[in-house]
PDB file of N, CA and C in Angstrom:
ATOM      1  N   MET P   1     -54.918  46.395   5.091  1.00  0.00           N
ATOM      2  CA  MET P   1     -55.199  45.142   5.976  1.00  0.00           C
ATOM      3  C   MET P   1     -54.325  44.021   5.231  1.00  0.00           C
ATOM      4  N   SER P   2     -53.730  43.418   6.128  1.00  0.00           N
ATOM      5  CA  SER P   2     -52.822  42.165   5.491  1.00  0.00           C
ATOM      6  C   SER P   2     -53.618  41.060   5.461  1.00  0.00           C
ATOM      7  N   ALA P   3     -53.277  40.190   4.560  1.00  0.00           N
ATOM      8  CA  ALA P   3     -54.110  38.975   4.329  1.00  0.00           C
ATOM      9  C   ALA P   3     -53.317  37.687   5.376  1.00  0.00           C
ATOM     10  N   LEU P   4     -54.124  37.154   5.629  1.00  0.00           N
ATOM     11  CA  LEU P   4     -53.947  35.884   6.440  1.00  0.00           C
ATOM     12  C   LEU P   4     -53.991  34.480   5.648  1.00  0.00           C
ATOM     13  N   THR P   5     -53.031  33.765   5.606  1.00  0.00           N
ATOM     14  CA  THR P   5     -53.172  32.350   4.770  1.00  0.00           C
ATOM     15  C   THR P   5     -52.556  31.311   5.952  1.00  0.00           C
ATOM     16  N   LEU P   6     -53.542  30.562   6.020  1.00  0.00           N
ATOM     17  CA  LEU P   6     -53.638  29.234   6.704  1.00  0.00           C
ATOM     18  C   LEU P   6     -52.654  28.151   5.954  1.00  0.00           C
ATOM     19  N   VAL P   7     -51.469  27.718   6.621  1.00  0.00           N
ATOM     20  CA  VAL P   7     -50.569  26.775   5.799  1.00  0.00           C
ATOM     21  C   VAL P   7     -50.674  25.646   6.433  1.00  0.00           C
ATOM     22  N   ALA P   8     -51.214  25.357   7.601  1.00  0.00           N
ATOM     23  CA  ALA P   8     -50.848  24.123   8.260  1.00  0.00           C
ATOM     24  C   ALA P   8     -51.877  24.258   9.596  1.00  0.00           C
ATOM     25  N   SER P   9     -52.608  23.090   9.783  1.00  0.00           N
ATOM     26  CA  SER P   9     -53.241  22.935  11.099  1.00  0.00           C
ATOM     27  C   SER P   9     -53.034  21.493  11.694  1.00  0.00           C
ATOM     28  N   SER P  10     -53.435  21.178  13.053  1.00  0.00           N
ATOM     29  CA  SER P  10     -52.915  20.210  13.515  1.00  0.00           C
ATOM     30  C   SER P  10     -53.807  19.729  14.991  1.00  0.00           C
ATOM     31  N   HIS P  11     -54.076  18.670  15.334  1.00  0.00           N
ATOM     32  CA  HIS P  11     -54.487  18.342  16.359  1.00  0.00           C
ATOM     33  C   HIS P  11     -54.173  17.191  17.059  1.00  0.00           C
ATOM     34  N   TYR P  12     -54.522  16.948  18.299  1.00  0.00           N
ATOM     35  CA  TYR P  12     -53.639  15.793  19.251  1.00  0.00           C
ATOM     36  C   TYR P  12     -54.911  15.077  19.825  1.00  0.00           C
ATOM     37  N   LEU P  13     -55.232  13.517  19.749  1.00  0.00           N
ATOM     38  CA  LEU P  13     -56.345  13.248  20.583  1.00  0.00           C
ATOM     39  C   LEU P  13     -55.597  11.977  20.961  1.00  0.00           C
ATOM     40  N   HIS P  14     -55.604  11.492  22.310  1.00  0.00           N
ATOM     41  CA  HIS P  14     -55.219  10.315  22.881  1.00  0.00           C
ATOM     42  C   HIS P  14     -56.122   9.635  23.811  1.00  0.00           C
ATOM     43  N   GLY P  15     -56.955   8.567  23.422  1.00  0.00           N
ATOM     44  CA  GLY P  15     -57.799   8.290  24.243  1.00  0.00           C
ATOM     45  C   GLY P  15     -57.105   7.648  25.522  1.00  0.00           C
ATOM     46  N   VAL P  16     -57.804   7.802  26.840  1.00  0.00           N
ATOM     47  CA  VAL P  16     -57.221   6.955  27.830  1.00  0.00           C
ATOM     48  C   VAL P  16     -58.304   6.448  28.562  1.00  0.00           C
ATOM     49  N   ALA P  17     -58.156   4.915  28.777  1.00  0.00           N
ATOM     50  CA  ALA P  17     -59.128   4.298  29.678  1.00  0.00           C
ATOM     51  C   ALA P  17     -59.134   4.798  31.174  1.00  0.00           C
ATOM     52  N   ASP P  18     -60.547   4.596  31.601  1.00  0.00           N
ATOM     53  CA  ASP P  18     -60.821   5.166  33.080  1.00  0.00           C
ATOM     54  C   ASP P  18     -59.901   4.538  33.920  1.00  0.00           C
ATOM     55  N   GLY P  19     -58.968   5.326  34.662  1.00  0.00           N
ATOM     56  CA  GLY P  19     -58.209   4.993  35.920  1.00  0.00           C
ATOM     57  C   GLY P  19     -56.650   4.708  34.932  1.00  0.00           C
ATOM     58  N   ALA P  20     -56.599   4.951  33.956  1.00  0.00           N
ATOM     59  CA  ALA P  20     -55.323   4.518  33.045  1.00  0.00           C
ATOM     60  C   ALA P  20     -54.460   5.925  33.305  1.00  0.00           C
ATOM     61  N   GLN P  21     -53.122   5.839  33.743  1.00  0.00           N
ATOM     62  CA  GLN P  21     -52.349   6.879  33.348  1.00  0.00           C
ATOM     63  C   GLN P  21     -52.287   7.661  32.022  1.00  0.00           C
ATOM     64  N   LEU P  22     -51.832   8.954  32.060  1.00  0.00           N
ATOM     65  CA  LEU P  22     -51.939   9.850  30.707  1.00  0.00           C
ATOM     66  C   LEU P  22     -50.367   9.470  30.518  1.00  0.00           C
ATOM     67  N   PRO P  23     -50.043   9.410  29.149  1.00  0.00           N
ATOM     68  CA  PRO P  23     -48.773   8.949  28.687  1.00  0.00           C
ATOM     69  C   PRO P  23     -47.753  10.318  28.896  1.00  0.00           C
ATOM     70  N   SER P  24     -46.424   9.880  29.124  1.00  0.00           N
ATOM     71  CA  SER P  24     -45.610  11.063  29.400  1.00  0.00           C
ATOM     72  C   SER P  24     -45.234  11.817  28.191  1.00  0.00           C
ATOM     73  N   LEU P  25     -45.210  13.139  28.213  1.00  0.00           N
ATOM     74  CA  LEU P  25     -45.024  13.761  26.947  1.00  0.00           C
ATOM     75  C   LEU P  25     -43.579  14.285  26.588  1.00  0.00           C
ATOM     76  N   ASP P  26     -42.825  14.113  27.704  1.00  0.00           N
ATOM     77  CA  ASP P  26     -41.334  14.502  27.793  1.00  0.00           C
ATOM     78  C   ASP P  26     -40.459  14.367  26.629  1.00  0.00           C
ATOM     79  N   GLU P  27     -40.452  12.891  26.102  1.00  0.00           N
ATOM     80  CA  GLU P  27     -39.746  12.546  25.019  1.00  0.00           C
ATOM     81  C   GLU P  27     -40.207  13.495  23.670  1.00  0.00           C
ATOM     82  N   ARG P  28     -41.615  13.415  23.483  1.00  0.00           N
ATOM     83  CA  ARG P  28     -42.168  14.223  22.259  1.00  0.00           C
ATOM     84  C   ARG P  28     -41.721  15.641  22.422  1.00  0.00           C
ATOM     85  N   LEU P  29     -41.857  16.055  23.811  1.00  0.00           N
ATOM     86  CA  LEU P  29     -41.397  17.739  23.987  1.00  0.00           C
ATOM     87  C   LEU P  29     -40.003  17.942  23.620  1.00  0.00           C
ATOM     88  N   ASN P  30     -39.208  16.966  24.217  1.00  0.00           N
ATOM     89  CA  ASN P  30     -37.721  17.061  23.892  1.00  0.00           C
ATOM     90  C   ASN P  30     -37.299  17.093  22.465  1.00  0.00           C
ATOM     91  N   ALA P  31     -38.019  16.317  21.668  1.00  0.00           N
ATOM     92  CA  ALA P  31     -37.707  16.070  20.425  1.00  0.00           C
ATOM     93  C   ALA P  31     -37.933  17.295  19.447  1.00  0.00           C
ATOM     94  N   VAL P  32     -38.849  17.983  19.976  1.00  0.00           N
ATOM     95  CA  VAL P  32     -39.518  19.250  19.091  1.00  0.00           C
ATOM     96  C   VAL P  32     -39.043  20.710  19.597  1.00  0.00           C
ATOM     97  N   SER P  33     -38.347  20.465  20.900  1.00  0.00           N
ATOM     98  CA  SER P  33     -38.033  21.894  21.239  1.00  0.00           C
ATOM     99  C   SER P  33     -36.901  22.120  21.745  1.00  0.00           C
ATOM    100  N   ARG P  34     -35.958  23.188  21.322  1.00  0.00           N
ATOM    101  CA  ARG P  34     -34.771  23.297  21.882  1.00  0.00           C
ATOM    102  C   ARG P  34     -34.572  23.863  23.169  1.00  0.00           C
ATOM    103  N   GLU P  35     -35.854  24.229  23.727  1.00  0.00           N
ATOM    104  CA  GLU P  35     -36.095  25.130  24.950  1.00  0.00           C
ATOM    105  C   GLU P  35     -36.185  23.917  25.984  1.00  0.00           C
ATOM    106  N   ARG P  36     -35.873  23.859  27.003  1.00  0.00           N
ATOM    107  CA  ARG P  36     -36.094  22.755  28.153  1.00  0.00           C
ATOM    108  C   ARG P  36     -37.046  23.603  29.184  1.00  0.00           C
ATOM    109  N   PHE P  37     -38.254  23.117  29.317  1.00  0.00           N
ATOM    110  CA  PHE P  37     -39.178  23.699  30.054  1.00  0.00           C
ATOM    111  C   PHE P  37     -39.035  23.227  31.652  1.00  0.00           C
ATOM    112  N   ARG P  38     -39.184  24.185  32.498  1.00  0.00           N
ATOM    113  CA  ARG P  38     -39.129  23.270  33.993  1.00  0.00           C
ATOM    114  C   ARG P  38     -40.799  23.256  34.633  1.00  0.00           C
ATOM    115  N   ARG P  39     -41.264  24.301  34.550  1.00  0.00           N
ATOM    116  CA  ARG P  39     -42.818  24.180  35.118  1.00  0.00           C
ATOM    117  C   ARG P  39     -43.773  24.755  33.932  1.00  0.00           C
ATOM    118  N   ILE P  40     -44.358  23.744  33.235  1.00  0.00           N
ATOM    119  CA  ILE P  40     -45.198  24.010  32.558  1.00  0.00           C
ATOM    120  C   ILE P  40     -46.397  22.857  32.562  1.00  0.00           C
ATOM    121  N   ASP P  41     -47.575  22.924  32.358  1.00  0.00           N
ATOM    122  CA  ASP P  41     -48.746  22.151  32.617  1.00  0.00           C
ATOM    123  C   ASP P  41     -48.750  21.221  31.325  1.00  0.00           C
ATOM    124  N   ARG P  42     -49.524  20.300  31.621  1.00  0.00           N
ATOM    125  CA  ARG P  42     -49.707  19.403  30.407  1.00  0.00           C
ATOM    126  C   ARG P  42     -50.153  20.057  29.341  1.00  0.00           C
ATOM    127  N   PHE P  43     -51.219  20.777  29.432  1.00  0.00           N
ATOM    128  CA  PHE P  43     -51.878  21.627  28.214  1.00  0.00           C
ATOM    129  C   PHE P  43     -50.789  22.427  27.543  1.00  0.00           C
ATOM    130  N   ILE P  44     -50.187  23.070  27.890  1.00  0.00           N
ATOM    131  CA  ILE P  44     -48.777  23.883  27.475  1.00  0.00           C
ATOM    132  C   ILE P  44     -47.925  23.141  26.505  1.00  0.00           C
ATOM    133  N   ALA P  45     -47.561  21.866  27.294  1.00  0.00           N
ATOM    134  CA  ALA P  45     -46.885  20.850  26.505  1.00  0.00           C
ATOM    135  C   ALA P  45     -47.332  20.507  25.407  1.00  0.00           C
ATOM    136  N   LEU P  46     -48.775  20.176  25.464  1.00  0.00           N
ATOM    137  CA  LEU P  46     -49.369  19.483  24.027  1.00  0.00           C
ATOM    138  C   LEU P  46     -49.482  20.847  23.162  1.00  0.00           C
ATOM    139  N   ALA P  47     -49.577  22.047  23.376  1.00  0.00           N
ATOM    140  CA  ALA P  47     -49.639  23.050  22.583  1.00  0.00           C
ATOM    141  C   ALA P  47     -48.272  23.337  21.896  1.00  0.00           C
ATOM    142  N   VAL P  48     -47.170  23.241  22.638  1.00  0.00           N
ATOM    143  CA  VAL P  48     -45.898  23.303  21.997  1.00  0.00           C
ATOM    144  C   VAL P  48     -45.845  22.115  21.191  1.00  0.00           C
ATOM    145  N   ILE P  49     -46.117  21.087  21.656  1.00  0.00           N
ATOM    146  CA  ILE P  49     -45.608  19.664  20.716  1.00  0.00           C
ATOM    147  C   ILE P  49     -46.674  19.753  19.148  1.00  0.00           C
ATOM    148  N   GLY P  50     -48.149  20.106  19.579  1.00  0.00           N
ATOM    149  CA  GLY P  50     -48.665  20.385  18.446  1.00  0.00           C
ATOM    150  C   GLY P  50     -48.280  21.488  17.450  1.00  0.00           C
ATOM    151  N   SER P  51     -47.897  22.543  17.683  1.00  0.00           N
ATOM    152  CA  SER P  51     -47.242  23.778  17.021  1.00  0.00           C
ATOM    153  C   SER P  51     -46.135  23.372  16.148  1.00  0.00           C
ATOM    154  N   ALA P  52     -45.158  22.724  16.878  1.00  0.00           N
ATOM    155  CA  ALA P  52     -43.745  22.205  16.673  1.00  0.00           C
ATOM    156  C   ALA P  52     -44.031  21.226  15.162  1.00  0.00           C
ATOM    157  N   GLU P  53     -44.830  20.144  15.652  1.00  0.00           N
ATOM    158  CA  GLU P  53     -45.343  19.234  14.455  1.00  0.00           C
ATOM    159  C   GLU P  53     -45.928  19.920  13.252  1.00  0.00           C
ATOM    160  N   CYS P  54     -46.932  20.856  13.766  1.00  0.00           N
ATOM    161  CA  CYS P  54     -47.634  21.241  12.554  1.00  0.00           C
ATOM    162  C   CYS P  54     -46.655  21.959  11.787  1.00  0.00           C
ATOM    163  N   ALA P  55     -46.012  22.958  12.161  1.00  0.00           N
ATOM    164  CA  ALA P  55     -44.940  23.743  11.541  1.00  0.00           C
ATOM    165  C   ALA P  55     -43.786  23.010  10.937  1.00  0.00           C
ATOM    166  N   ALA P  56     -43.450  21.786  11.375  1.00  0.00           N
ATOM    167  CA  ALA P  56     -42.217  21.162  10.897  1.00  0.00           C
ATOM    168  C   ALA P  56     -42.428  20.744   9.343  1.00  0.00           C
ATOM    169  N   ALA P  57     -43.604  20.631   8.978  1.00  0.00           N
ATOM    170  CA  ALA P  57     -43.929  20.016   7.592  1.00  0.00           C
ATOM    171  C   ALA P  57     -43.911  21.144   6.557  1.00  0.00           C
ATOM    172  N   GLN P  58     -43.769  22.365   7.145  1.00  0.00           N
ATOM    173  CA  GLN P  58     -44.161  23.545   6.323  1.00  0.00           C
ATOM    174  C   GLN P  58     -42.595  24.179   5.933  1.00  0.00           C
ATOM    175  N   ALA P  59     -42.757  25.069   5.010  1.00  0.00           N
ATOM    176  CA  ALA P  59     -41.576  25.832   4.794  1.00  0.00           C
ATOM    177  C   ALA P  59     -42.079  27.494   5.031  1.00  0.00           C
ATOM    178  N   LEU P  60     -41.683  27.787   6.462  1.00  0.00           N
ATOM    179  CA  LEU P  60     -42.161  29.249   6.927  1.00  0.00           C
ATOM    180  C   LEU P  60     -41.402  30.030   6.513  1.00  0.00           C
ATOM    181  N   GLU P  61     -41.979  31.335   6.442  1.00  0.00           N
ATOM    182  CA  GLU P  61     -41.366  32.556   6.222  1.00  0.00           C
ATOM    183  C   GLU P  61     -40.623  32.894   7.555  1.00  0.00           C
ATOM    184  N   GLU P  62     -39.491  33.553   7.967  1.00  0.00           N
ATOM    185  CA  GLU P  62     -38.946  34.029   8.712  1.00  0.00           C
ATOM    186  C   GLU P  62     -39.768  34.939   9.884  1.00  0.00           C
ATOM    187  N   ASP P  63     -40.642  35.634   9.177  1.00  0.00           N
ATOM    188  CA  ASP P  63     -41.629  36.430  10.005  1.00  0.00           C
ATOM    189  C   ASP P  63     -43.149  35.982  10.036  1.00  0.00           C
ATOM    190  N   CYS P  64     -43.132  34.697   9.914  1.00  0.00           N
ATOM    191  CA  CYS P  64     -44.454  34.064   9.682  1.00  0.00           C
ATOM    192  C   CYS P  64     -44.774  34.244  11.405  1.00  0.00           C
ATOM    193  N   GLY P  65     -46.191  34.282  11.549  1.00  0.00           N
ATOM    194  CA  GLY P  65     -46.887  34.332  12.766  1.00  0.00           C
ATOM    195  C   GLY P  65     -47.404  32.902  13.280  1.00  0.00           C
ATOM    196  N   LEU P  66     -47.334  32.368  14.474  1.00  0.00           N
ATOM    197  CA  LEU P  66     -47.704  31.374  14.748  1.00  0.00           C
ATOM    198  C   LEU P  66     -48.958  31.485  15.884  1.00  0.00           C
ATOM    199  N   TYR P  67     -50.296  30.970  15.392  1.00  0.00           N
ATOM    200  CA  TYR P  67     -51.340  31.410  16.202  1.00  0.00           C
ATOM    201  C   TYR P  67     -51.883  29.905  16.604  1.00  0.00           C
ATOM    202  N   LEU P  68     -52.136  29.659  18.052  1.00  0.00           N
ATOM    203  CA  LEU P  68     -52.474  28.668  18.620  1.00  0.00           C
ATOM    204  C   LEU P  68     -54.076  28.874  19.244  1.00  0.00           C
ATOM    205  N   SER P  69     -54.895  27.836  19.011  1.00  0.00           N
ATOM    206  CA  SER P  69     -56.086  28.025  19.480  1.00  0.00           C
ATOM    207  C   SER P  69     -56.831  26.756  20.103  1.00  0.00           C
ATOM    208  N   SER P  70     -57.590  26.727  21.097  1.00  0.00           N
ATOM    209  CA  SER P  70     -58.333  25.782  21.538  1.00  0.00           C
ATOM    210  C   SER P  70     -59.806  25.889  21.937  1.00  0.00           C
ATOM    211  N   GLY P  71     -60.646  25.024  21.464  1.00  0.00           N
ATOM    212  CA  GLY P  71     -62.030  25.095  21.828  1.00  0.00           C
ATOM    213  C   GLY P  71     -62.338  24.427  23.547  1.00  0.00           C
ATOM    214  N   VAL P  72     -61.184  24.037  23.795  1.00  0.00           N
ATOM    215  CA  VAL P  72     -61.242  23.661  25.522  1.00  0.00           C
ATOM    216  C   VAL P  72     -60.205  24.105  25.958  1.00  0.00           C
ATOM    217  N   GLY P  73     -59.925  23.696  27.274  1.00  0.00           N
ATOM    218  CA  GLY P  73     -58.497  24.011  27.935  1.00  0.00           C
ATOM    219  C   GLY P  73     -58.602  24.926  28.924  1.00  0.00           C
ATOM    220  N   PRO P  74     -57.826  25.166  30.007  1.00  0.00           N
ATOM    221  CA  PRO P  74     -57.740  26.030  30.975  1.00  0.00           C
ATOM    222  C   PRO P  74     -57.602  27.327  30.301  1.00  0.00           C
ATOM    223  N   VAL P  75     -58.255  28.464  30.764  1.00  0.00           N
ATOM    224  CA  VAL P  75     -58.027  29.863  30.086  1.00  0.00           C
ATOM    225  C   VAL P  75     -56.853  30.364  30.799  1.00  0.00           C
ATOM    226  N   GLY P  76     -56.378  30.243  31.980  1.00  0.00           N
ATOM    227  CA  GLY P  76     -54.889  30.661  32.271  1.00  0.00           C
ATOM    228  C   GLY P  76     -53.818  30.164  31.242  1.00  0.00           C
ATOM    229  N   SER P  77     -54.032  28.813  31.220  1.00  0.00           N
ATOM    230  CA  SER P  77     -53.176  28.117  30.369  1.00  0.00           C
ATOM    231  C   SER P  77     -52.897  28.528  28.921  1.00  0.00           C
ATOM    232  N   ASN P  78     -54.299  28.826  28.309  1.00  0.00           N
ATOM    233  CA  ASN P  78     -54.359  29.503  26.973  1.00  0.00           C
ATOM    234  C   ASN P  78     -53.713  30.809  26.825  1.00  0.00           C
ATOM    235  N   MET P  79     -53.885  31.348  28.082  1.00  0.00           N
ATOM    236  CA  MET P  79     -53.213  32.896  27.821  1.00  0.00           C
ATOM    237  C   MET P  79     -51.537  32.976  28.005  1.00  0.00           C
ATOM    238  N   GLN P  80     -50.890  31.655  28.621  1.00  0.00           N
ATOM    239  CA  GLN P  80     -49.478  31.782  28.663  1.00  0.00           C
ATOM    240  C   GLN P  80     -49.028  31.169  27.194  1.00  0.00           C
ATOM    241  N   VAL P  81     -49.883  30.394  26.767  1.00  0.00           N
ATOM    242  CA  VAL P  81     -49.332  29.658  25.549  1.00  0.00           C
ATOM    243  C   VAL P  81     -49.154  30.906  24.475  1.00  0.00           C
TER     244      VAL P  81
END
C-alpha cells in the first residue's frame, strides 16, 4: 500500500448579496490555466482555479496526483472534474 501525504488544501468562498451578479471567473481561470475551456460550468471553473492556486505554492513531484473533492456541488460536474 502506498502512503498518501496531503501537501496542500484550499477553498474559495465569495459572498454574494441577494440579486447581485456572480463575479466573472474568466480572468482568474486564464491566469492559472494554459488550456482555454469552451464549455465548462462555474463549478468546474472554480475547481480548476482552486486546484491551480493550491498547487502553485508547492513543489510537486512530477508523478504527483491531484485529488479534488467537494462537500457540495452538482454530481455530474464533480464527475467531470
